[in-house]
Amino acid sequence: MVGETLASPGEGRRGLRIYLAGGIALRSAAGETIGERAFAGRQARRLFVRLAATHEAVPQAELADDLWDADWPPAWAVALRALISKLRATLGAAGAPNAISMSNGAYELVLPPDAWLDLDAAADAIHRAESARTRHEPSVACGWALAARAIASRPLLPGEDAEWIDRLRRRLDDIRLRALECLAEVWIDQGDTALAARDAAEAIAIDPYRERSHRLLIRAHLAAGDRGAAAEAFAACRRILEAELGVSPSAETIALIAGARGSPDGAPTGTPNAG
């Protein structure tokens, strides 16, 4: 079952496949792959990712500002059209010659109905994973979470900077974090505490202030019977929250560790709460 769910959304389709994270690539319905070198330089790559990931028309002026910042060439509109023409030729080689349209001074990439885009696939996969987890279907949740993490862990336009690129990277980081938390939950349920601790720790590295990830690490150590490691994980959580945010761990986190030893905040000892 897990092997089946590892297939990304649209995996069985024969349409155009677009990869943006981990290096730009296109795969045609015929199975031909067009690599990043076909995108004629960094500006064309940057422009393609902007159009592919935006899902709406982008005004020419915004695209020019992104490509040339304050140093627009005198014939910037001509230069932009030349880049668009090259992208159309590349998409045409992949079987989508009319994917880029222009209307009211804005360009838009409209993909065929059977196309697949990795960023969208990652978002769909984490939604499916979390839904399966809610339905208590661990194998299905595991497969989709692994697919989401695989895509979201890949770098997007390394070396490039822009506010819209940062937004895309934050979106991928959020998907990766949620996938790691989903996997940690699955590993704990299945008794694989080492994997659970590994993925919880990786989630904490992405967002040190996310208490849920800290609780997952504590739960993984408690499930393994390592109360010392659980206490250390709780202490690290408290240090980060108090030093950086000026707050204490929540009652839920304190209750979780209280069963392993007397709570440092005076909470009574009792049975650890698995929630």
Short mmCIF file of C-alpha atoms in Angstrom, two decimals:
data_model
loop_
_atom_site.label_atom_id
_atom_site.label_comp_id
_atom_site.label_asym_id
_atom_site.label_seq_id
_atom_site.Cartn_x
_atom_site.Cartn_y
_atom_site.Cartn_z
CA MET A 1 0.00 0.00 0.00
CA VAL A 2 2.78 2.45 0.89
CA GLY A 3 4.48 1.77 -2.43
CA GLU A 4 1.29 2.68 -4.25
CA THR A 5 0.81 5.96 -2.38
CA LEU A 6 4.39 7.03 -3.02
CA ALA A 7 3.36 7.88 -6.57
CA SER A 8 2.96 11.62 -6.89
CA PRO A 9 -0.43 13.08 -7.88
CA GLY A 10 -0.82 12.72 -11.61
CA GLU A 11 1.96 10.10 -11.84
CA GLY A 12 -0.14 7.91 -14.11
CA ARG A 13 -0.97 10.72 -16.49
CA ARG A 14 0.70 11.08 -19.86
CA GLY A 15 0.66 14.88 -19.88
CA LEU A 16 3.39 17.46 -19.47
CA ARG A 17 5.33 17.25 -16.21
CA ILE A 18 7.11 20.32 -14.83
CA TYR A 19 9.80 20.21 -12.18
CA LEU A 20 10.87 23.48 -10.53
CA ALA A 21 12.48 22.37 -7.26
CA GLY A 22 15.81 20.60 -7.44
CA GLY A 23 16.52 21.91 -10.93
CA ILE A 24 14.13 22.95 -13.68
CA ALA A 25 13.04 20.23 -16.08
CA LEU A 26 10.18 19.34 -18.38
CA ARG A 27 9.00 15.89 -19.36
CA SER A 28 6.74 15.63 -22.36
CA ALA A 29 3.81 13.27 -22.70
CA ALA A 30 6.04 11.17 -24.95
CA GLY A 31 8.56 10.78 -22.14
CA GLU A 32 11.20 13.14 -23.52
CA THR A 33 13.04 15.18 -20.89
CA ILE A 34 14.15 18.78 -21.37
CA GLY A 35 16.72 19.85 -18.81
CA GLU A 36 17.63 23.18 -17.27
CA ARG A 37 20.21 24.01 -19.93
CA ALA A 38 17.42 24.45 -22.45
CA PHE A 39 16.20 27.51 -20.56
CA ALA A 40 18.82 29.87 -22.03
CA GLY A 41 20.31 31.46 -18.93
CA ARG A 42 19.31 32.53 -15.43
CA GLN A 43 16.79 35.16 -16.53
CA ALA A 44 14.80 32.65 -18.56
CA ARG A 45 14.87 30.17 -15.67
CA ARG A 46 13.78 32.81 -13.19
CA LEU A 47 11.01 34.01 -15.51
CA PHE A 48 9.76 30.48 -16.10
CA VAL A 49 9.55 29.65 -12.39
CA ARG A 50 7.73 32.92 -11.72
CA LEU A 51 5.11 32.19 -14.37
CA ALA A 52 4.77 28.49 -13.57
CA ALA A 53 4.37 28.92 -9.80
CA THR A 54 2.21 32.05 -9.77
CA HIS A 55 -0.99 30.62 -11.33
CA GLU A 56 -2.11 34.05 -12.44
CA ALA A 57 -1.22 36.69 -15.00
CA VAL A 58 1.83 38.78 -14.09
CA PRO A 59 2.11 42.34 -15.47
CA GLN A 60 5.04 42.97 -17.78
CA ALA A 61 6.34 45.72 -15.50
CA GLU A 62 6.52 43.32 -12.53
CA LEU A 63 8.43 40.79 -14.61
CA ALA A 64 10.83 43.47 -15.85
CA ASP A 65 11.38 44.73 -12.30
CA ASP A 66 12.17 41.19 -11.19
CA LEU A 67 14.56 40.52 -14.08
CA TRP A 68 16.44 43.82 -14.13
CA ASP A 69 15.69 45.45 -10.78
CA ALA A 70 16.33 49.20 -11.17
CA ASP A 71 18.52 48.79 -14.25
CA TRP A 72 15.88 48.20 -16.94
CA PRO A 73 17.31 48.11 -20.47
CA PRO A 74 16.01 50.86 -22.79
CA ALA A 75 14.19 48.27 -24.91
CA TRP A 76 13.04 46.20 -21.92
CA ALA A 77 9.72 45.23 -23.50
CA VAL A 78 11.53 43.83 -26.53
CA ALA A 79 13.99 41.98 -24.29
CA LEU A 80 11.13 40.53 -22.25
CA ARG A 81 9.33 39.39 -25.42
CA ALA A 82 12.53 37.68 -26.55
CA LEU A 83 12.73 35.75 -23.28
CA ILE A 84 9.05 34.81 -23.54
CA SER A 85 9.63 33.65 -27.11
CA LYS A 86 12.45 31.36 -25.97
CA LEU A 87 10.24 29.94 -23.21
CA ARG A 88 7.46 29.29 -25.70
CA ALA A 89 9.90 27.43 -27.92
CA THR A 90 11.07 25.31 -24.98
CA LEU A 91 7.52 24.55 -23.91
CA GLY A 92 6.66 23.79 -27.53
CA ALA A 93 9.39 21.17 -27.62
CA ALA A 94 7.69 19.59 -24.59
CA GLY A 95 4.32 19.57 -26.32
CA ALA A 96 2.78 22.79 -24.96
CA PRO A 97 3.50 25.49 -27.58
CA ASN A 98 0.61 27.76 -26.56
CA ALA A 99 1.02 27.61 -22.79
CA ILE A 100 2.12 31.25 -22.37
CA SER A 101 -0.52 33.84 -23.22
CA MET A 102 -0.43 37.62 -23.09
CA SER A 103 -3.42 39.86 -22.33
CA ASN A 104 -3.83 43.40 -21.03
CA GLY A 105 -0.11 43.88 -20.59
CA ALA A 106 0.39 40.70 -18.55
CA TYR A 107 1.82 37.25 -19.25
CA GLU A 108 0.31 34.04 -17.91
CA LEU A 109 1.34 30.41 -18.08
CA VAL A 110 -1.78 28.29 -18.57
CA LEU A 111 -0.95 24.61 -18.33
CA PRO A 112 -2.90 21.86 -20.14
CA PRO A 113 -5.51 20.13 -17.95
CA ASP A 114 -3.43 16.95 -17.75
CA ALA A 115 -0.19 18.75 -16.77
CA TRP A 116 1.63 18.06 -13.50
CA LEU A 117 3.63 20.63 -11.51
CA ASP A 118 5.86 19.50 -8.66
CA LEU A 119 5.05 22.40 -6.29
CA ASP A 120 1.32 21.76 -6.65
CA ALA A 121 1.90 18.03 -6.27
CA ALA A 122 3.72 18.59 -2.98
CA ALA A 123 0.85 20.70 -1.61
CA ASP A 124 -1.66 18.07 -2.70
CA ALA A 125 0.42 15.25 -1.22
CA ILE A 126 0.68 16.80 2.25
CA HIS A 127 -3.07 17.45 2.27
CA ARG A 128 -3.68 13.80 1.40
CA ALA A 129 -1.19 12.67 4.04
CA GLU A 130 -2.78 14.70 6.82
CA SER A 131 -6.26 13.61 5.78
CA ALA A 132 -5.20 9.95 5.82
CA ARG A 133 -3.62 10.43 9.23
CA THR A 134 -6.92 11.84 10.52
CA ARG A 135 -8.69 8.78 9.11
CA HIS A 136 -6.19 6.51 10.92
CA GLU A 137 -4.71 5.16 7.68
CA PRO A 138 -1.00 5.17 8.55
CA SER A 139 0.28 3.44 5.40
CA VAL A 140 -1.52 5.90 3.14
CA ALA A 141 -0.41 8.84 5.29
CA CYS A 142 3.18 7.62 5.21
CA GLY A 143 3.27 7.29 1.44
CA TRP A 144 1.89 10.74 0.73
CA ALA A 145 4.02 12.36 3.44
CA LEU A 146 7.16 10.81 1.95
CA ALA A 147 6.16 12.12 -1.49
CA ALA A 148 5.56 15.61 -0.09
CA ARG A 149 8.85 15.63 1.79
CA ALA A 150 10.78 14.42 -1.26
CA ILE A 151 9.64 17.38 -3.35
CA ALA A 152 9.71 20.00 -0.60
CA SER A 153 13.28 19.11 0.41
CA ARG A 154 14.70 20.10 -2.97
CA PRO A 155 16.26 23.57 -3.41
CA LEU A 156 14.38 26.15 -5.43
CA LEU A 157 16.40 28.52 -7.63
CA PRO A 158 19.55 28.35 -5.48
CA GLY A 159 21.54 31.57 -5.52
CA GLU A 160 18.54 33.66 -6.58
CA ASP A 161 16.82 36.19 -4.32
CA ALA A 162 13.45 37.90 -4.51
CA GLU A 163 10.41 38.29 -2.29
CA TRP A 164 8.33 35.96 -4.47
CA ILE A 165 11.10 33.34 -4.38
CA ASP A 166 11.22 33.60 -0.59
CA ARG A 167 7.46 33.05 -0.48
CA LEU A 168 7.79 29.90 -2.56
CA ARG A 169 10.63 28.65 -0.37
CA ARG A 170 8.59 29.29 2.77
CA ARG A 171 5.72 27.35 1.22
CA LEU A 172 8.04 24.41 0.56
CA ASP A 173 9.49 24.64 4.08
CA ASP A 174 5.96 24.50 5.52
CA ILE A 175 5.11 21.44 3.43
CA ARG A 176 8.36 19.74 4.44
CA LEU A 177 7.77 20.52 8.11
CA ARG A 178 4.21 19.21 8.04
CA ALA A 179 5.37 16.08 6.21
CA LEU A 180 8.02 15.43 8.85
CA GLU A 181 5.50 15.86 11.64
CA CYS A 182 3.07 13.51 9.90
CA LEU A 183 5.83 10.94 9.47
CA ALA A 184 6.90 11.27 13.10
CA GLU A 185 3.31 10.56 14.16
CA VAL A 186 3.21 7.48 11.92
CA TRP A 187 6.58 6.18 13.19
CA ILE A 188 5.49 6.59 16.82
CA ASP A 189 2.26 4.70 16.13
CA GLN A 190 4.24 1.92 14.43
CA GLY A 191 6.85 1.75 17.20
CA ASP A 192 9.77 3.03 15.10
CA THR A 193 10.94 5.56 17.66
CA ALA A 194 14.35 6.19 16.07
CA LEU A 195 12.76 7.37 12.83
CA ALA A 196 10.22 9.40 14.80
CA ALA A 197 12.98 11.18 16.76
CA ARG A 198 14.96 11.82 13.58
CA ASP A 199 12.04 13.40 11.72
CA ALA A 200 10.89 15.41 14.75
CA ALA A 201 14.42 16.78 15.17
CA GLU A 202 14.51 17.73 11.49
CA ALA A 203 11.19 19.54 11.87
CA ILE A 204 12.56 21.46 14.86
CA ALA A 205 15.56 22.51 12.77
CA ILE A 206 13.16 24.05 10.24
CA ASP A 207 11.13 25.92 12.87
CA PRO A 208 12.67 25.87 16.38
CA TYR A 209 9.65 27.73 17.81
CA ARG A 210 7.02 25.22 16.72
CA GLU A 211 6.04 23.48 19.94
CA ARG A 212 4.25 20.63 18.22
CA SER A 213 7.55 19.43 16.76
CA HIS A 214 9.16 19.55 20.20
CA ARG A 215 6.29 17.51 21.62
CA LEU A 216 6.77 14.90 18.90
CA LEU A 217 10.45 14.59 19.82
CA ILE A 218 9.56 14.22 23.50
CA ARG A 219 6.93 11.60 22.63
CA ALA A 220 9.41 9.69 20.48
CA HIS A 221 11.90 9.49 23.36
CA LEU A 222 9.19 8.51 25.84
CA ALA A 223 7.94 5.81 23.48
CA ALA A 224 11.50 4.48 23.31
CA GLY A 225 11.65 4.41 27.11
CA ASP A 226 14.41 7.05 27.21
CA ARG A 227 13.16 9.44 29.88
CA GLY A 228 16.50 11.21 30.08
CA ALA A 229 16.39 12.12 26.40
CA ALA A 230 12.76 13.21 26.78
CA ALA A 231 13.72 15.48 29.68
CA GLU A 232 16.56 16.96 27.63
CA ALA A 233 14.19 17.58 24.71
CA PHE A 234 11.76 19.34 27.03
CA ALA A 235 14.55 21.47 28.54
CA ALA A 236 15.72 22.48 25.05
CA CYS A 237 12.16 23.42 24.10
CA ARG A 238 11.79 25.56 27.22
CA ARG A 239 15.13 27.29 26.68
CA ILE A 240 14.27 28.24 23.12
CA LEU A 241 10.80 29.52 23.95
CA GLU A 242 11.87 31.47 27.01
CA ALA A 243 15.06 32.94 25.53
CA GLU A 244 13.69 33.86 22.09
CA LEU A 245 9.97 34.43 22.63
CA GLY A 246 9.75 35.16 26.34
CA VAL A 247 7.10 32.48 26.91
CA SER A 248 6.98 29.16 28.73
CA PRO A 249 6.01 25.82 27.20
CA SER A 250 2.28 25.24 26.95
CA ALA A 251 0.32 23.19 29.45
CA GLU A 252 0.09 20.44 26.83
CA THR A 253 3.87 20.18 26.57
CA ILE A 254 4.33 20.31 30.36
CA ALA A 255 1.71 17.60 30.85
CA LEU A 256 3.50 15.42 28.32
CA ILE A 257 6.78 15.44 30.26
CA ALA A 258 5.16 15.35 33.69
CA GLY A 259 4.71 11.60 33.54
CA ALA A 260 8.41 11.03 32.95
CA ARG A 261 9.54 13.02 35.99
CA GLY A 262 8.29 15.80 38.24
CA SER A 263 7.59 18.86 36.13
CA PRO A 264 10.11 21.69 36.64
CA ASP A 265 7.15 24.05 36.69
CA GLY A 266 5.52 22.23 39.56
CA ALA A 267 2.95 20.33 37.52
CA PRO A 268 1.91 17.09 39.22
CA THR A 269 3.34 13.83 37.95
CA GLY A 270 1.08 11.46 36.14
CA THR A 271 0.66 9.38 33.02
CA PRO A 272 2.18 11.00 29.91
CA ASN A 273 -0.37 12.40 27.54
CA ALA A 274 0.23 10.96 24.05
CA GLY A 275 -1.55 13.87 22.40
#
